[in-house]
């Protein structure tokens, strides 16, 4: 029944806005599960295959595209990234919420395929602050940082397609806001309310 199904959350926003940290906070709740994406990007120090990403060759990735295994996929900074469809669907069916940390191209594809998905956009307080955060991470070369900053502005232009936006100027506050959205969405009256009405009808029938 639809009200027993989990909800699909898309979290997008320029890299360096704290998506990873916010997702990690959400995942402390056992009802939320992370969708591990497949990518052709090489692992960064400390990243674990099967936990952060499935790191695959371009060949393997394209095979999965051909087989229709992705809910969405996109090219981000010259690498391929995709969300394995099966895992997402199985978890939703089991009543778990699924969290996708994906870019805007992917977010829009998910919205087209599953309009009931909830799209949250995370914004940096300013582009200057975003630059400082990216430089502070020391994981990317300067030219990559420039690429990420120009992509940031391109992504922000799509904010109107999202359901919610959060400015991450204070991590604790941003986490609280995302959790509030998840709490509110859990209490949303579903599109298909029939099963809820039926439950009360059955109760009354039994009582008669
Ligand atoms: P990174 O290489 O820094 O881990 O991720 C780069 C960008 O790719 C981030 O904006 C991240 O949200 C996005 N991304 C990660 N996995 C996926 C995916 O499966 N699909 C799409 N469309 N974007 C993804």
CSV table of C-alpha atoms and ligand atoms in Angstrom, one decimal:
chain,number,residue,atom,x,y,z
A,1,UNK,CA,0.0,0.0,0.0
A,2,UNK,CA,1.3,3.4,-0.9
A,3,UNK,CA,1.4,4.8,2.7
A,4,UNK,CA,3.7,1.9,3.8
A,5,UNK,CA,6.2,2.7,1.1
A,6,UNK,CA,9.3,4.7,1.9
A,7,UNK,CA,10.0,8.1,0.4
A,8,UNK,CA,12.7,9.1,-2.0
A,9,UNK,CA,14.8,12.1,-1.2
A,10,UNK,CA,17.1,13.8,-3.6
A,11,UNK,CA,19.7,16.1,-2.1
A,12,UNK,CA,21.5,18.3,-4.6
A,13,UNK,CA,23.6,21.4,-4.4
A,14,UNK,CA,27.1,22.5,-5.4
A,15,UNK,CA,30.0,20.4,-4.1
A,16,UNK,CA,31.3,21.9,-0.9
A,17,UNK,CA,27.8,22.8,0.4
A,18,UNK,CA,27.9,20.1,3.0
A,19,UNK,CA,25.7,17.5,1.3
A,20,UNK,CA,27.9,14.7,2.5
A,21,UNK,CA,27.7,15.8,6.2
A,22,UNK,CA,24.0,16.4,6.0
A,23,UNK,CA,23.3,13.0,4.4
A,24,UNK,CA,25.5,11.4,7.1
A,25,UNK,CA,23.3,13.0,9.8
A,26,UNK,CA,20.1,11.7,8.1
A,27,UNK,CA,21.6,8.2,8.0
A,28,UNK,CA,21.8,8.1,11.7
A,29,UNK,CA,18.1,7.4,11.6
A,30,UNK,CA,17.6,3.7,10.8
A,31,UNK,CA,14.6,4.5,8.6
A,32,UNK,CA,16.8,6.3,6.1
A,33,UNK,CA,19.2,4.5,3.8
A,34,UNK,CA,21.8,5.9,1.4
A,35,UNK,CA,21.8,5.0,-2.2
A,36,UNK,CA,25.3,4.1,-3.2
A,37,UNK,CA,26.0,5.4,-6.7
A,38,UNK,CA,28.1,3.9,-9.4
A,39,UNK,CA,30.9,6.1,-10.8
A,40,UNK,CA,33.8,6.0,-13.2
A,41,UNK,CA,35.7,8.5,-11.0
A,42,UNK,CA,38.7,7.0,-9.1
A,43,UNK,CA,38.3,6.7,-5.3
A,44,UNK,CA,39.6,9.5,-3.2
A,45,UNK,CA,41.7,8.7,-0.1
A,46,UNK,CA,39.6,6.9,2.5
A,47,UNK,CA,36.6,6.2,0.1
A,48,UNK,CA,35.4,2.6,0.2
A,49,UNK,CA,34.0,0.6,-2.7
A,50,UNK,CA,30.4,-0.3,-2.0
A,51,UNK,CA,30.0,2.3,0.8
A,52,UNK,CA,30.8,5.7,-0.8
A,53,UNK,CA,30.5,4.6,-4.4
A,54,UNK,CA,30.8,1.5,-6.6
A,55,UNK,CA,33.9,2.4,-8.6
A,56,UNK,CA,33.7,0.9,-12.0
A,57,UNK,CA,35.3,1.2,-15.5
A,58,UNK,CA,33.6,3.2,-18.2
A,59,UNK,CA,32.9,-0.1,-20.0
A,60,UNK,CA,31.1,-1.5,-17.0
A,61,UNK,CA,29.2,1.7,-16.5
A,62,UNK,CA,28.0,1.8,-20.1
A,63,UNK,CA,26.9,-1.8,-19.9
A,64,UNK,CA,24.6,-0.9,-17.0
A,65,UNK,CA,23.3,2.1,-19.0
A,66,UNK,CA,22.4,-0.3,-21.9
A,67,UNK,CA,20.7,-2.7,-19.6
A,68,UNK,CA,18.5,0.1,-18.2
A,69,UNK,CA,19.9,-0.5,-14.7
A,70,UNK,CA,20.0,3.2,-13.7
A,71,UNK,CA,17.2,5.3,-12.2
A,72,UNK,CA,19.2,8.3,-13.5
A,73,UNK,CA,22.7,8.9,-14.8
A,74,UNK,CA,24.7,11.9,-15.8
A,75,UNK,CA,28.2,13.1,-16.7
A,76,UNK,CA,29.6,15.2,-13.9
A,77,UNK,CA,33.1,16.7,-14.2
A,78,UNK,CA,34.0,14.3,-17.1
A,79,UNK,CA,33.0,11.2,-15.1
A,80,UNK,CA,29.9,9.1,-15.3
A,81,UNK,CA,27.6,8.8,-12.2
A,82,UNK,CA,24.4,6.8,-11.9
A,83,UNK,CA,21.9,5.6,-9.3
A,84,UNK,CA,21.3,1.8,-9.4
A,85,UNK,CA,17.5,1.5,-9.8
A,86,UNK,CA,16.9,-1.9,-8.3
A,87,UNK,CA,18.3,-1.1,-4.9
A,88,UNK,CA,16.3,2.1,-4.6
A,89,UNK,CA,13.0,0.4,-5.5
A,90,UNK,CA,13.6,-2.6,-3.2
A,91,UNK,CA,14.2,-0.3,-0.2
A,92,UNK,CA,11.2,1.9,-0.9
A,93,UNK,CA,9.1,-1.3,-1.1
A,94,UNK,CA,10.4,-2.3,2.3
A,95,UNK,CA,9.2,1.0,3.7
A,96,UNK,CA,12.7,2.6,4.0
A,97,UNK,CA,13.4,6.2,3.0
A,98,UNK,CA,16.1,6.4,0.4
A,99,UNK,CA,18.5,9.3,0.2
A,100,UNK,CA,20.2,10.2,-3.1
A,101,UNK,CA,23.2,12.6,-3.1
A,102,UNK,CA,23.1,13.5,-6.8
A,103,UNK,CA,23.6,16.5,-9.0
A,104,UNK,CA,20.8,18.6,-10.6
A,105,UNK,CA,20.8,16.7,-13.9
A,106,UNK,CA,20.1,13.6,-12.0
A,107,UNK,CA,17.6,15.3,-9.7
A,108,UNK,CA,15.5,16.4,-12.7
A,109,UNK,CA,15.6,12.9,-14.2
A,110,UNK,CA,14.4,11.4,-10.9
A,111,UNK,CA,11.6,13.9,-10.7
A,112,UNK,CA,10.5,13.0,-14.2
A,113,UNK,CA,10.6,9.3,-13.5
A,114,UNK,CA,9.1,9.5,-10.0
A,115,UNK,CA,7.2,12.7,-9.4
A,116,UNK,CA,6.6,11.8,-5.8
A,117,UNK,CA,10.3,12.1,-5.0
A,118,UNK,CA,11.1,15.0,-2.6
A,119,UNK,CA,13.9,17.3,-4.0
A,120,UNK,CA,16.0,19.3,-1.6
A,121,UNK,CA,18.5,21.9,-2.7
A,122,UNK,CA,21.4,22.8,-0.5
A,123,UNK,CA,22.9,26.3,-1.0
A,124,UNK,CA,26.1,27.7,0.2
A,125,UNK,CA,25.8,31.1,1.9
A,126,UNK,CA,27.8,32.7,-1.0
A,127,UNK,CA,30.1,31.7,-3.8
A,128,UNK,CA,33.0,33.2,-1.9
A,129,UNK,CA,32.3,31.0,1.0
A,130,UNK,CA,31.9,28.0,-1.3
A,131,UNK,CA,35.4,28.7,-2.8
A,132,UNK,CA,36.9,28.9,0.7
A,133,UNK,CA,35.3,25.5,1.6
A,134,UNK,CA,36.5,23.8,-1.5
A,135,UNK,CA,40.0,25.2,-1.1
A,136,UNK,CA,40.0,24.1,2.6
A,137,UNK,CA,39.1,20.5,1.7
A,138,UNK,CA,42.4,20.2,-0.2
A,139,UNK,CA,41.1,17.3,-2.1
A,140,UNK,CA,40.9,19.0,-5.5
A,141,UNK,CA,43.4,20.7,-7.7
A,142,UNK,CA,42.9,24.5,-8.3
A,143,UNK,CA,41.6,24.0,-11.9
A,144,UNK,CA,39.0,21.5,-10.6
A,145,UNK,CA,37.9,24.0,-8.0
A,146,UNK,CA,37.3,26.5,-10.7
A,147,UNK,CA,35.2,24.0,-12.7
A,148,UNK,CA,33.2,23.2,-9.6
A,149,UNK,CA,32.5,26.9,-8.9
A,150,UNK,CA,31.2,27.5,-12.4
A,151,UNK,CA,29.1,24.4,-12.2
A,152,UNK,CA,27.7,25.7,-8.9
A,153,UNK,CA,26.1,28.7,-10.5
A,154,UNK,CA,24.7,26.6,-13.4
A,155,UNK,CA,23.1,24.3,-10.8
A,156,UNK,CA,21.7,27.1,-8.7
A,157,UNK,CA,19.7,28.2,-11.8
A,158,UNK,CA,17.6,25.0,-11.5
A,159,UNK,CA,16.5,25.7,-7.9
A,160,UNK,CA,13.0,26.4,-9.1
A,161,UNK,CA,12.6,22.7,-10.0
A,162,UNK,CA,13.2,21.7,-6.4
A,163,UNK,CA,10.6,21.3,-3.6
A,164,UNK,CA,12.8,22.8,-0.8
A,165,UNK,CA,15.9,24.8,-0.4
A,166,UNK,CA,18.2,25.2,2.6
A,167,UNK,CA,21.1,27.7,3.0
A,168,UNK,CA,23.9,26.0,4.8
A,169,UNK,CA,25.3,28.9,6.8
A,170,UNK,CA,25.2,26.9,10.0
A,171,UNK,CA,25.5,23.1,9.8
A,172,UNK,CA,23.5,22.4,12.9
A,173,UNK,CA,20.6,24.5,11.7
A,174,UNK,CA,20.8,23.0,8.2
A,175,UNK,CA,20.7,19.5,9.6
A,176,UNK,CA,17.6,20.4,11.7
A,177,UNK,CA,15.9,21.9,8.7
A,178,UNK,CA,16.5,18.8,6.6
A,179,UNK,CA,15.2,16.6,9.4
A,180,UNK,CA,12.1,18.8,9.8
A,181,UNK,CA,11.4,18.3,6.1
A,182,UNK,CA,11.7,14.5,6.5
A,183,UNK,CA,9.4,14.6,9.5
A,184,UNK,CA,6.8,16.8,7.8
A,185,UNK,CA,6.8,14.6,4.6
A,186,UNK,CA,6.2,11.5,6.7
A,187,UNK,CA,3.0,13.1,7.9
A,188,UNK,CA,1.8,14.2,4.5
A,189,UNK,CA,-1.5,12.9,3.4
A,190,UNK,CA,-0.7,10.5,0.5
A,191,UNK,CA,-2.0,11.2,-3.0
A,192,UNK,CA,-3.8,7.9,-2.8
A,193,UNK,CA,-5.7,8.2,0.4
A,194,UNK,CA,-8.0,5.3,-0.4
A,195,UNK,CA,-6.1,2.7,1.8
A,196,UNK,CA,-6.4,5.0,4.8
A,197,UNK,CA,-10.2,5.5,4.4
A,198,UNK,CA,-10.6,1.8,3.9
A,199,UNK,CA,-8.8,1.0,7.2
A,200,UNK,CA,-11.5,3.1,9.1
A,201,UNK,CA,-14.3,1.7,7.0
A,202,UNK,CA,-13.2,-1.9,7.9
A,203,UNK,CA,-13.0,-1.0,11.5
A,204,UNK,CA,-16.5,0.4,11.5
A,205,UNK,CA,-17.8,-2.7,9.6
A,206,UNK,CA,-16.3,-4.9,12.2
A,207,UNK,CA,-18.0,-2.9,14.9
A,208,UNK,CA,-21.4,-3.2,13.4
B,1,LIG,P1,32.0,13.7,-6.1
B,1,LIG,O1,32.8,13.2,-7.3
B,1,LIG,O2,32.5,14.9,-5.5
B,1,LIG,O3,31.7,12.6,-5.1
B,1,LIG,O4,30.5,14.0,-6.7
B,1,LIG,C1,30.4,15.0,-7.7
B,1,LIG,C2,28.9,15.3,-7.9
B,1,LIG,O5,28.3,14.2,-8.5
B,1,LIG,C3,28.2,15.7,-6.7
B,1,LIG,O6,27.4,16.8,-7.0
B,1,LIG,C4,27.3,14.5,-6.4
B,1,LIG,O7,26.1,14.8,-5.8
B,1,LIG,C5,27.1,14.0,-7.8
B,1,LIG,N1,26.7,12.6,-7.9
B,1,LIG,C6,27.1,11.5,-7.1
B,1,LIG,N2,26.5,10.4,-7.4
B,1,LIG,C7,25.7,10.7,-8.4
B,1,LIG,C8,24.7,9.9,-9.2
B,1,LIG,O8,24.5,8.7,-9.0
B,1,LIG,N3,24.1,10.6,-10.2
B,1,LIG,C9,24.2,11.9,-10.4
B,1,LIG,N4,23.5,12.5,-11.4
B,1,LIG,N5,25.1,12.7,-9.7
B,1,LIG,C10,25.8,12.1,-8.7
